[in-house]
Short mmCIF file of C-alpha atoms and ligand atoms in Angstrom, two decimals:
data_model
loop_
_atom_site.label_atom_id
_atom_site.label_comp_id
_atom_site.label_asym_id
_atom_site.label_seq_id
_atom_site.Cartn_x
_atom_site.Cartn_y
_atom_site.Cartn_z
CA UNK A 242 -4.27 8.31 2.80
CA UNK A 243 -4.96 12.11 2.73
CA UNK A 244 -7.54 13.48 5.38
CA UNK A 245 -8.96 17.14 5.79
CA UNK A 246 -8.96 17.94 9.35
CA UNK A 247 -11.25 21.04 10.48
CA UNK A 248 -11.42 22.65 13.96
CA UNK A 249 -14.89 23.97 14.25
CA UNK A 250 -15.72 27.67 15.71
CA UNK A 251 -14.23 30.05 13.48
CA UNK A 252 -15.97 32.83 11.47
CA UNK A 253 -15.08 33.16 7.92
CA UNK A 254 -14.01 36.28 6.62
CA UNK A 255 -12.26 38.00 3.88
CA UNK A 256 -12.22 37.30 0.00
CA UNK A 257 -12.38 34.03 -1.95
CA UNK A 258 -12.42 33.66 -5.80
CA UNK A 259 -14.09 30.99 -7.70
CA UNK A 260 -12.69 29.06 -10.70
CA UNK A 261 -14.17 28.18 -14.05
CA UNK A 262 -17.01 25.79 -13.87
CA UNK A 263 -16.29 22.26 -13.84
CA UNK A 264 -19.44 21.50 -15.63
CA UNK A 265 -19.02 23.95 -18.51
CA UNK A 266 -15.15 22.86 -19.25
CA UNK A 267 -15.82 19.27 -19.48
CA UNK A 268 -18.02 19.49 -22.19
CA UNK A 269 -16.32 22.49 -23.89
CA UNK A 270 -13.04 20.48 -24.13
CA UNK A 271 -15.18 17.49 -25.60
CA UNK A 272 -16.38 19.73 -28.16
CA UNK A 273 -12.96 20.44 -29.04
CA UNK A 274 -12.44 17.37 -31.00
CA UNK A 275 -14.93 18.86 -33.70
CA UNK A 276 -12.31 21.07 -34.72
CA UNK A 277 -10.88 19.39 -38.01
CA UNK A 278 -8.74 22.68 -38.49
CA UNK A 279 -6.77 25.10 -36.08
CA UNK A 280 -6.12 25.04 -32.06
CA UNK A 281 -8.32 26.01 -29.60
CA UNK A 282 -7.27 27.77 -26.49
CA UNK A 283 -9.53 27.72 -23.32
CA UNK A 284 -9.02 29.95 -20.39
CA UNK A 285 -9.94 30.15 -16.87
CA UNK A 286 -10.01 25.94 -17.04
CA UNK A 287 -9.61 24.93 -13.25
CA UNK A 288 -6.92 22.48 -12.14
CA UNK A 289 -9.24 19.37 -11.26
CA UNK A 290 -8.73 15.88 -11.79
CA UNK A 291 -11.52 15.71 -13.71
CA UNK A 292 -9.98 18.07 -16.23
CA UNK A 293 -6.67 15.83 -16.17
CA UNK A 294 -8.91 13.04 -17.09
CA UNK A 295 -10.84 14.75 -20.02
CA UNK A 296 -7.21 15.77 -21.13
CA UNK A 297 -6.02 12.31 -20.91
CA UNK A 298 -9.25 10.94 -23.01
CA UNK A 299 -8.22 13.98 -25.81
CA UNK A 300 -4.80 12.54 -25.82
CA UNK A 301 -5.79 8.76 -25.87
CA UNK A 302 -7.89 9.91 -28.99
CA UNK A 303 -4.88 11.25 -30.51
CA UNK A 304 -5.58 14.88 -30.02
CA UNK A 305 -2.56 16.99 -28.84
CA UNK A 306 -3.33 18.76 -25.60
CA UNK A 307 -1.29 21.16 -23.24
CA UNK A 308 -2.60 22.36 -19.97
CA UNK A 309 -0.55 25.17 -18.34
CA UNK A 310 -1.54 28.07 -16.27
CA UNK A 311 -5.17 27.52 -16.23
CA UNK A 312 -5.03 27.12 -19.97
CA UNK A 313 -5.82 24.45 -22.08
CA UNK A 314 -4.67 24.33 -25.71
CA UNK A 315 -5.93 21.77 -27.78
CA UNK A 316 -5.03 20.46 -31.53
CA UNK A 317 -7.66 17.89 -32.82
CA UNK A 318 -6.90 18.24 -36.37
CA UNK A 319 -4.88 15.35 -36.53
CA UNK A 320 -6.42 11.68 -37.51
CA UNK A 321 -8.51 10.50 -34.58
CA UNK A 322 -9.31 7.35 -33.05
CA UNK A 323 -12.83 6.71 -32.19
CA UNK A 324 -12.98 4.92 -28.94
CA UNK A 325 -12.80 5.90 -25.43
CA UNK A 326 -11.82 2.79 -23.23
CA UNK A 327 -13.21 2.20 -19.52
CA UNK A 328 -10.27 3.27 -17.65
CA UNK A 329 -11.38 7.02 -18.37
CA UNK A 330 -15.33 6.68 -18.06
CA UNK A 331 -15.09 4.80 -14.75
CA UNK A 332 -12.96 7.62 -13.28
CA UNK A 333 -15.39 10.18 -15.01
CA UNK A 334 -18.60 9.46 -16.45
CA UNK A 335 -18.42 13.10 -18.11
CA UNK A 336 -15.75 11.36 -20.60
CA UNK A 337 -19.04 9.90 -22.33
CA UNK A 338 -19.43 13.58 -23.59
CA UNK A 339 -16.64 12.88 -26.53
CA UNK A 340 -19.38 10.54 -27.99
CA UNK A 341 -21.20 13.27 -29.95
CA UNK A 342 -18.13 14.86 -31.29
CA UNK A 343 -16.37 11.63 -32.30
CA UNK A 344 -19.72 10.48 -34.18
CA UNK A 345 -20.18 13.73 -35.91
CA UNK A 346 -16.64 14.08 -36.75
CA UNK A 347 -15.73 10.35 -37.49
CA UNK A 348 -19.07 8.95 -38.34
CA UNK A 349 -18.02 6.52 -35.19
CA UNK A 350 -17.62 6.57 -31.64
CA UNK A 351 -17.25 3.61 -29.23
CA UNK A 352 -17.29 4.72 -25.69
CA UNK A 353 -17.42 2.19 -22.48
CA UNK A 354 -20.39 2.03 -20.80
CA UNK A 355 -20.62 4.27 -17.71
CA UNK A 356 -21.57 2.30 -14.71
CA UNK A 357 -24.03 3.96 -12.00
CA UNK A 358 -22.37 5.86 -9.58
CA UNK A 359 -23.17 6.85 -5.56
CA UNK A 360 -25.46 9.48 -6.72
CA UNK A 361 -27.97 7.21 -8.63
CA UNK A 362 -27.98 4.93 -11.81
CA UNK A 363 -27.50 7.82 -14.35
CA UNK A 364 -28.46 6.00 -17.71
CA UNK A 365 -27.77 7.65 -20.79
CA UNK A 366 -30.60 6.79 -22.94
CA UNK A 367 -31.21 10.17 -23.72
CA UNK A 368 -27.90 10.86 -25.18
CA UNK A 369 -28.42 7.71 -27.58
CA UNK A 370 -31.95 8.24 -28.76
CA UNK A 371 -30.64 11.47 -30.19
CA UNK A 372 -28.10 10.10 -31.91
CA UNK A 373 -30.30 7.09 -33.25
CA UNK A 374 -32.82 10.22 -34.24
CA UNK A 375 -30.01 11.64 -36.51
CA UNK A 376 -29.61 8.09 -38.27
CA UNK A 377 -26.89 6.67 -36.05
CA UNK A 378 -26.95 2.95 -35.45
CA UNK A 379 -26.22 2.20 -31.64
CA UNK A 380 -25.37 -0.87 -30.11
CA UNK A 381 -24.68 -1.67 -26.60
CA UNK A 382 -22.60 -4.71 -25.90
CA UNK A 383 -19.68 -5.90 -24.02
CA UNK A 384 -19.66 -2.97 -21.90
CA UNK A 385 -19.35 -0.78 -24.92
CA UNK A 386 -21.83 1.63 -26.50
CA UNK A 387 -20.98 1.84 -30.60
CA UNK A 388 -22.33 4.20 -32.36
CA UNK A 389 -22.21 4.47 -36.33
CA UNK A 390 -23.82 6.80 -39.15
CA UNK A 391 -23.26 5.79 -43.08
CA UNK A 392 -22.25 9.35 -44.08
CA UNK A 393 -23.32 12.35 -42.21
CA UNK A 394 -25.81 12.57 -39.22
CA UNK A 395 -28.69 13.83 -40.59
CA UNK A 396 -30.51 17.17 -38.55
CA UNK A 397 -33.82 15.63 -36.74
CA UNK A 398 -36.56 16.76 -34.30
CA UNK A 399 -35.56 15.46 -30.88
CA UNK A 400 -37.60 15.57 -27.57
CA UNK A 401 -35.99 15.14 -24.71
CA UNK A 402 -37.89 12.84 -22.10
CA UNK A 403 -36.17 14.57 -19.22
CA UNK A 404 -34.12 18.01 -19.33
CA UNK A 405 -30.66 16.09 -18.94
CA UNK A 406 -27.55 18.41 -18.97
CA UNK A 407 -25.45 15.81 -20.65
CA UNK A 408 -27.82 14.54 -23.39
CA UNK A 409 -28.65 18.63 -24.26
CA UNK A 410 -24.70 19.20 -24.62
CA UNK A 411 -23.93 15.50 -26.44
CA UNK A 412 -26.66 16.06 -28.99
CA UNK A 413 -25.81 19.57 -29.33
CA UNK A 414 -22.51 18.85 -30.28
CA UNK A 415 -23.39 15.78 -32.61
CA UNK A 416 -25.80 18.15 -34.29
CA UNK A 417 -23.07 20.95 -35.17
CA UNK A 418 -21.76 18.82 -38.13
CA UNK A 419 -24.86 17.10 -39.24
CA UNK A 420 -26.57 17.73 -42.56
CA UNK A 421 -29.54 20.00 -42.18
CA UNK A 422 -31.51 21.51 -38.94
CA UNK A 423 -31.70 19.52 -35.59
CA UNK A 424 -34.45 21.08 -33.21
CA UNK A 425 -33.74 20.02 -29.74
CA UNK A 426 -37.20 20.57 -27.72
CA UNK A 427 -37.11 19.98 -23.45
CA UNK A 428 -33.59 20.60 -23.03
CA UNK A 429 -31.28 21.46 -20.49
CA UNK A 430 -31.07 25.16 -19.75
CA UNK A 431 -28.06 25.35 -17.34
CA UNK A 432 -25.83 28.26 -17.50
CA UNK A 433 -23.12 25.53 -18.79
CA UNK A 434 -25.23 24.41 -21.97
CA UNK A 435 -25.11 28.55 -22.93
CA UNK A 436 -21.37 28.17 -22.56
CA UNK A 437 -21.17 25.49 -24.67
CA UNK A 438 -23.31 26.93 -27.22
CA UNK A 439 -21.26 30.35 -27.53
CA UNK A 440 -17.80 28.06 -27.50
CA UNK A 441 -19.65 26.14 -30.50
CA UNK A 442 -20.63 29.12 -32.18
CA UNK A 443 -17.34 30.77 -32.11
CA UNK A 444 -15.98 27.45 -33.41
CA UNK A 445 -18.07 28.26 -36.67
CA UNK A 446 -21.29 26.28 -35.34
CA UNK A 447 -24.97 27.25 -36.08
CA UNK A 448 -26.53 27.02 -32.56
CA UNK A 449 -29.47 29.49 -31.24
CA UNK A 450 -31.49 29.20 -28.18
CA UNK A 451 -29.40 27.70 -25.54
CA UNK A 452 -30.68 28.34 -22.39
CA UNK A 453 -34.27 27.92 -23.19
CA UNK A 454 -36.24 24.99 -23.57
CA UNK A 455 -35.67 24.73 -27.42
CA UNK A 456 -32.46 24.73 -29.14
CA UNK A 457 -32.27 24.79 -32.83
CA UNK A 458 -28.93 23.92 -34.69
CA UNK A 459 -28.05 24.17 -38.43
CA UNK A 460 -25.45 21.75 -39.10
CA UNK A 461 -22.30 23.06 -40.96
CA UNK A 462 -19.52 21.24 -43.06
CA UNK A 463 -16.77 21.88 -40.85
CA UNK A 464 -15.70 23.70 -37.18
CA UNK A 465 -12.38 24.90 -36.61
CA UNK A 466 -10.24 25.91 -33.18
CA UNK A 467 -11.31 28.67 -31.23
CA UNK A 468 -10.47 30.94 -28.16
CA UNK A 469 -12.85 30.89 -25.05
CA UNK A 470 -12.84 31.90 -21.57
CA UNK A 471 -14.94 29.34 -19.22
CA UNK A 472 -17.82 31.01 -17.23
CA UNK A 473 -17.38 31.12 -13.10
CA UNK A 474 -18.16 28.00 -11.20
CA UNK A 475 -21.85 28.44 -9.59
CA UNK A 476 -21.59 25.45 -7.54
CA UNK A 477 -18.19 26.29 -6.19
CA UNK A 478 -19.72 29.99 -5.39
CA UNK A 479 -22.87 28.41 -3.81
CA UNK A 480 -20.14 25.99 -1.52
CA UNK A 481 -18.38 29.20 -0.13
CA UNK A 482 -21.72 31.26 0.23
CA UNK A 483 -22.80 27.91 2.42
CA UNK A 484 -19.42 27.99 4.05
CA UNK A 485 -19.61 31.29 5.23
CA UNK A 486 -23.15 31.43 6.22
CA UNK A 487 -22.75 28.54 8.72
CA UNK A 488 -19.92 30.26 10.51
CA UNK A 489 -21.72 33.53 10.96
CA UNK A 490 -19.02 35.16 8.55
CA UNK A 491 -18.74 38.12 6.19
CA UNK A 492 -17.19 36.70 3.17
CA UNK A 493 -16.78 38.30 -0.64
CA UNK A 494 -17.22 35.75 -3.32
CA UNK A 495 -15.47 36.92 -6.23
CA UNK A 496 -16.67 35.98 -9.55
CA UNK A 497 -19.92 34.52 -8.21
CA UNK A 498 -22.91 35.49 -10.81
CA UNK A 499 -25.82 35.97 -8.82
CA UNK A 500 -28.18 35.21 -12.01
CA UNK A 501 -26.87 31.73 -11.87
CA UNK A 502 -27.48 30.81 -8.40
CA UNK A 503 -31.19 32.75 -8.03
CA UNK A 504 -32.70 29.79 -6.65
CA UNK A 505 -29.79 29.48 -3.93
CA UNK A 506 -29.68 33.30 -2.75
CA UNK A 507 -33.88 33.35 -2.58
CA UNK A 508 -33.59 30.19 -0.15
CA UNK A 509 -30.89 31.75 1.85
CA UNK A 510 -32.24 34.95 2.12
CA UNK A 511 -35.28 32.97 3.50
CA UNK A 512 -33.10 32.01 5.90
CA UNK A 513 -31.69 35.19 7.08
CA UNK A 514 -28.25 35.72 5.23
CA UNK A 515 -27.97 39.02 3.53
CA UNK A 516 -26.39 39.52 0.14
CA UNK A 517 -24.57 42.56 -1.59
CA UNK A 518 -23.59 42.74 -5.08
CA UNK A 519 -19.97 44.24 -5.33
CA UNK A 520 -18.34 45.24 -8.73
CA UNK A 521 -16.43 41.77 -8.94
CA UNK A 522 -18.60 39.52 -7.10
CA UNK A 523 -21.30 38.89 -4.18
CA UNK A 524 -20.87 39.74 -0.58
CA UNK A 525 -22.56 37.27 1.98
CA UNK A 526 -23.43 38.39 5.28
CA UNK A 527 -24.53 35.54 7.85
CA UNK A 528 -27.15 36.50 10.83
CA UNK A 529 -26.40 35.45 14.44
CA UNK A 530 -29.08 32.70 13.52
CA UNK A 531 -30.70 31.06 10.60
CA UNK A 532 -34.10 29.93 9.90
CA UNK A 533 -35.48 26.48 8.69
CA UNK A 534 -36.60 26.51 4.94
CA UNK A 535 -37.85 23.66 2.46
CA UNK A 536 -36.03 22.84 -0.73
CA UNK A 537 -36.61 20.79 -3.62
CA UNK A 538 -34.09 20.29 -6.00
CA UNK A 539 -35.00 20.79 -9.79
CA UNK A 540 -33.09 21.36 -13.14
CA UNK A 541 -32.35 24.88 -13.66
CA UNK A 542 -33.48 27.45 -13.02
CA UNK A 543 -34.56 25.08 -9.86
CA UNK A 544 -32.23 24.53 -6.89
CA UNK A 545 -29.40 22.85 -7.94
CA UNK A 546 -29.20 19.30 -6.89
CA UNK A 547 -25.21 20.01 -6.92
CA UNK A 548 -25.92 22.40 -3.66
CA UNK A 549 -28.12 19.91 -1.93
CA UNK A 550 -25.84 18.30 0.32
CA UNK A 551 -23.86 21.66 1.28
CA UNK A 552 -27.60 23.19 2.06
CA UNK A 553 -28.14 20.03 4.45
CA UNK A 554 -25.39 21.02 6.11
CA UNK A 555 -26.12 24.48 6.32
CA UNK A 556 -30.07 23.59 7.41
CA UNK A 557 -28.62 21.25 10.36
CA UNK A 558 -27.56 24.36 12.04
CA UNK A 559 -31.03 26.62 11.50
CA UNK A 560 -33.73 26.96 13.91
CA UNK A 561 -36.68 24.46 13.26
CA UNK A 562 -37.54 21.66 10.77
CA UNK A 563 -36.48 21.68 7.31
CA UNK A 564 -37.41 19.54 4.59
CA UNK A 565 -34.93 18.61 1.76
CA UNK A 566 -36.46 16.81 -1.31
CA UNK A 567 -34.17 15.46 -4.13
CA UNK A 568 -36.06 15.15 -7.19
CA UNK A 569 -33.07 15.07 -9.83
CA UNK A 570 -31.29 11.85 -8.91
CA UNK A 571 -33.01 8.69 -7.27
CA UNK A 572 -30.02 8.44 -4.44
CA UNK A 573 -27.90 11.30 -3.36
CA UNK A 574 -28.79 10.99 0.25
CA UNK A 575 -25.42 9.16 1.21
CA UNK A 576 -24.09 12.03 3.15
CA UNK A 577 -27.11 11.41 5.79
CA UNK A 578 -25.05 8.66 7.34
CA UNK A 579 -22.05 10.62 7.53
CA UNK A 580 -23.94 13.93 9.03
CA UNK A 581 -25.58 11.26 11.63
CA UNK A 582 -22.21 10.35 12.75
CA UNK A 583 -21.59 14.14 13.48
CA UNK A 584 -24.45 13.80 15.42
CA UNK A 585 -27.24 15.00 12.97
CA UNK A 586 -30.75 14.52 13.52
CA UNK A 587 -32.02 13.61 9.96
CA UNK A 588 -34.87 11.19 8.71
CA UNK A 589 -35.00 10.05 5.45
CA UNK A 590 -38.77 9.70 3.97
CA UNK A 591 -38.54 8.36 0.57
CA UNK A 592 -37.05 11.38 -1.92
CA UNK A 593 -37.04 13.62 1.19
CA UNK A 594 -35.17 14.39 4.32
CA UNK A 595 -36.33 15.87 7.65
CA UNK A 596 -33.73 17.82 9.23
CA UNK A 597 -34.22 18.67 12.74
CA UNK A 598 -32.46 21.77 13.66
CA UNK A 599 -30.44 23.41 15.35
CA UNK A 600 -28.43 20.04 15.83
CA UNK A 601 -25.48 20.01 18.42
CA UNK A 602 -22.56 19.20 15.71
CA UNK A 603 -19.83 16.86 17.01
CA UNK A 604 -16.63 16.37 14.99
CA UNK A 605 -16.05 12.95 13.76
CA UNK A 606 -14.35 11.02 11.46
CA UNK A 607 -16.48 10.70 8.24
CA UNK A 608 -16.28 9.97 4.52
CA UNK A 609 -16.63 12.01 1.18
CA UNK A 610 -19.20 9.65 -0.78
CA UNK A 611 -19.27 12.21 -3.73
CA UNK A 612 -17.84 15.31 -4.26
CA UNK A 613 -20.56 17.72 -3.12
CA UNK A 614 -21.14 15.64 0.10
CA UNK A 615 -17.38 16.01 0.77
CA UNK A 616 -17.62 19.92 0.46
CA UNK A 617 -20.56 19.43 3.01
CA UNK A 618 -19.09 17.46 5.51
CA UNK A 619 -16.08 19.83 5.52
CA UNK A 620 -18.69 22.69 6.17
CA UNK A 621 -20.25 20.99 8.55
CA UNK A 622 -16.89 20.31 10.31
CA UNK A 623 -16.82 24.40 10.33
CA UNK A 624 -19.82 24.67 12.59
CA UNK A 625 -18.87 21.49 14.95
CA UNK A 626 -17.57 21.30 18.25
CA UNK A 627 -14.26 19.79 18.31
CA UNK A 628 -12.33 17.94 15.50
CA UNK A 629 -13.82 16.62 11.91
CA UNK A 630 -11.84 14.45 9.72
CA UNK A 631 -12.95 13.65 6.43
CA UNK A 632 -11.43 11.26 4.36
CA UNK A 633 -12.07 9.92 0.77
CA UNK A 634 -10.66 13.26 -0.72
CA UNK A 635 -10.60 11.95 -4.10
CA UNK A 636 -14.05 13.07 -4.71
CA UNK A 637 -13.41 16.51 -3.39
CA UNK A 638 -10.66 16.69 -5.68
CA UNK A 639 -12.61 16.33 -8.48
CA UNK A 640 -14.88 19.47 -8.26
CA UNK A 641 -12.82 21.58 -5.74
CA UNK A 642 -9.08 23.57 -6.53
CA UNK A 643 -7.38 23.52 -3.04
CA UNK A 644 -10.62 23.33 -1.15
CA UNK A 645 -8.79 23.41 2.25
CA UNK A 646 -6.45 26.38 1.33
CA UNK A 647 -9.10 28.65 0.33
CA UNK A 648 -11.03 27.97 3.52
CA UNK A 649 -7.72 28.28 5.46
CA UNK A 650 -7.32 31.68 3.71
CA UNK A 651 -10.69 32.89 5.20
CA UNK A 652 -9.87 32.02 8.68
CA UNK A 653 -10.72 28.41 9.07
CA UNK A 654 -8.66 26.18 11.46
CA UNK A 655 -8.37 23.42 8.76
CA UNK A 656 -5.55 21.27 7.23
CA UNK A 657 -4.98 18.69 4.69
CA UNK A 658 -2.54 15.85 5.79
CA UNK A 659 -1.17 12.62 4.81
CA UNK A 660 -1.52 9.67 7.08
CA UNK A 661 0.32 6.46 6.83
CA UNK A 662 -1.79 3.43 6.32
CA UNK A 663 -1.15 1.10 9.15
CA UNK A 664 -1.76 -2.69 8.66
CA UNK A 665 -3.51 -3.39 11.77
CA UNK A 666 -3.96 -6.67 13.96
CA UNK A 667 -7.51 -7.45 14.71
CA UNK A 668 -8.20 -5.85 18.41
CA UNK A 669 -5.70 -3.43 18.46
CA UNK A 670 -6.71 0.35 19.41
CA UNK A 671 -6.53 2.48 16.33
CA UNK A 672 -3.38 4.80 16.25
CA UNK A 673 -4.13 8.18 15.06
CA UNK A 674 -0.93 9.67 13.20
CA UNK A 675 -0.08 13.50 12.99
C1 UD1 B 917 -20.36 16.94 -15.83
C2 UD1 B 917 -21.77 17.47 -15.20
O1 UD1 B 917 -22.25 18.55 -16.19
N1 UD1 B 917 -22.41 16.74 -14.08
C3 UD1 B 917 -23.86 17.70 -14.25
C4 UD1 B 917 -24.74 17.19 -14.86
O2 UD1 B 917 -24.64 15.48 -14.78
P1 UD1 B 917 -25.28 14.90 -16.23
O3 UD1 B 917 -25.43 15.24 -17.43
O4 UD1 B 917 -25.22 13.42 -15.92
O5 UD1 B 917 -27.10 15.07 -15.56
P2 UD1 B 917 -28.46 14.80 -16.14
O6 UD1 B 917 -29.14 16.32 -16.48
O7 UD1 B 917 -28.42 14.03 -17.59
O8 UD1 B 917 -29.25 13.98 -15.31
C5 UD1 B 917 -30.23 14.38 -14.68
C6 UD1 B 917 -31.32 13.29 -14.48
O9 UD1 B 917 -31.49 12.66 -15.72
C7 UD1 B 917 -31.65 11.25 -15.69
N2 UD1 B 917 -31.18 10.71 -16.97
C8 UD1 B 917 -29.88 11.64 -17.86
C9 UD1 B 917 -29.82 11.23 -18.89
C10 UD1 B 917 -30.46 10.47 -19.42
O10 UD1 B 917 -30.07 9.72 -20.82
N3 UD1 B 917 -31.52 9.50 -18.94
C11 UD1 B 917 -31.83 9.75 -17.58
O11 UD1 B 917 -32.62 8.97 -17.08
C12 UD1 B 917 -30.14 10.80 -14.47
O12 UD1 B 917 -30.14 9.66 -14.23
C13 UD1 B 917 -30.57 11.92 -13.42
O13 UD1 B 917 -31.46 11.72 -12.69
O14 UD1 B 917 -25.99 17.53 -14.46
C14 UD1 B 917 -26.35 17.02 -13.26
C15 UD1 B 917 -27.80 17.63 -12.98
O15 UD1 B 917 -27.68 19.02 -13.06
C16 UD1 B 917 -25.26 17.73 -12.42
O16 UD1 B 917 -25.37 17.00 -10.96
C17 UD1 B 917 -24.02 17.23 -12.80
O17 UD1 B 917 -23.04 17.70 -11.90
C1 PEP B 918 -22.81 15.10 -9.64
C2 PEP B 918 -21.66 15.87 -10.30
O1 PEP B 918 -20.75 15.68 -11.28
P1 PEP B 918 -20.59 14.69 -12.50
O2 PEP B 918 -21.80 14.60 -13.04
O3 PEP B 918 -19.24 15.00 -13.03
O4 PEP B 918 -20.28 13.37 -11.49
C3 PEP B 918 -21.32 17.35 -9.31
O5 PEP B 918 -20.33 18.27 -9.91
O6 PEP B 918 -21.94 17.77 -8.48
#
């Protein structure tokens, strides 16, 4: 078993560079399946376990995929198969993003039904509603979703009940090869949607309005491979910003795009954090003491749910009472129990958590319950008294490249170790190895 070991109390200083965005690269790789001729070359691809998984899905579907030096080369011009089995969807829900491309290109897609996960049930009804509106027959059974269309998909007017990121992306991909015009309303407006639209357009698609509430897609007959560079990861940038802030540090986050994290910056400024925009990134200068604030997660451009756990860690160290309200996922507070192990005073009240700060955080053994919770526990460890040991690192590896190494380079006392698992007789004292 691997653990991240943090000894708290060090201020972070220096420069950290963010990777390409996980949530942009996954749909972009899925969209590459739409290219019936030519190769795609995708730059600034982070070496994350999720990227390895989506690459495996594409290989299974018979595309040729090579990943080296942060570049992915994809040739999807061969005959593809249309089924993505459970072993991939189980590892990563975003595997479901291949559905729109397969359905549009092959007229058929069969993808294992994604289950719920630690942050909520996460249904995909809006994705399926979009495919049906474009003429697909969708059947769910035996753990699979099967979508079929006679001939081509047909452009349609589709209104999303929720501005779902994944549904916007899946429907947008499907609509690029549909006959006629698709108008998608109440779309997600995340920067990753804009990145996907830019990639699709460079493949020969005609997508207008990405980043606004309404996206219009004129279907074309075929798409080709294209070269594309992934946008910087705003959540990784935000994670390092909160890490700098919790330690009272001064850090340049290279590659951070301030417009992509304006809600986070606004809240941190209210807390007393200073920001300086520099040529190649954003400098974070933390105050001696942080002030409490309330936050509410919302779809973009609101406060991102993917920064909620890291923000909870930071607010634990702020003076006063804060309230965090989670409106995007119904169950994204699993980290509360872990923070309590570190002596945090947190009270869950429905979809809100009341944070009483400043906490006298103490190092403890804690488990990452999802990727952002994992990052947040490491961040809390940076400010805790004593040693924090974080387990279940597979979650962190889904979303962060060399997280502990980047923090260590900024001056954190942190390491990642492998601990031999021992089979223990009942009632014996546990032995800490390493
Ligand atoms: C790979 C990726 O990009 N993941 C991001 C994406 O996930 P993902 O695309 O799964 O998130 P969605 O925007 O679809 O989900 C938002 C909410 O809508 C609900 N919903 C969604 C689709 C649907 O058909 N029906 C439905 O009810 C979900 O359960 C959730 O409560 O956006 C989330 C919200 O910003 C982020 O936390 C994830 O990091
Ligand atoms: C929830 C997240 O990702 P995913 O949708 O891939 O589970 C995340 O990036 O915080």
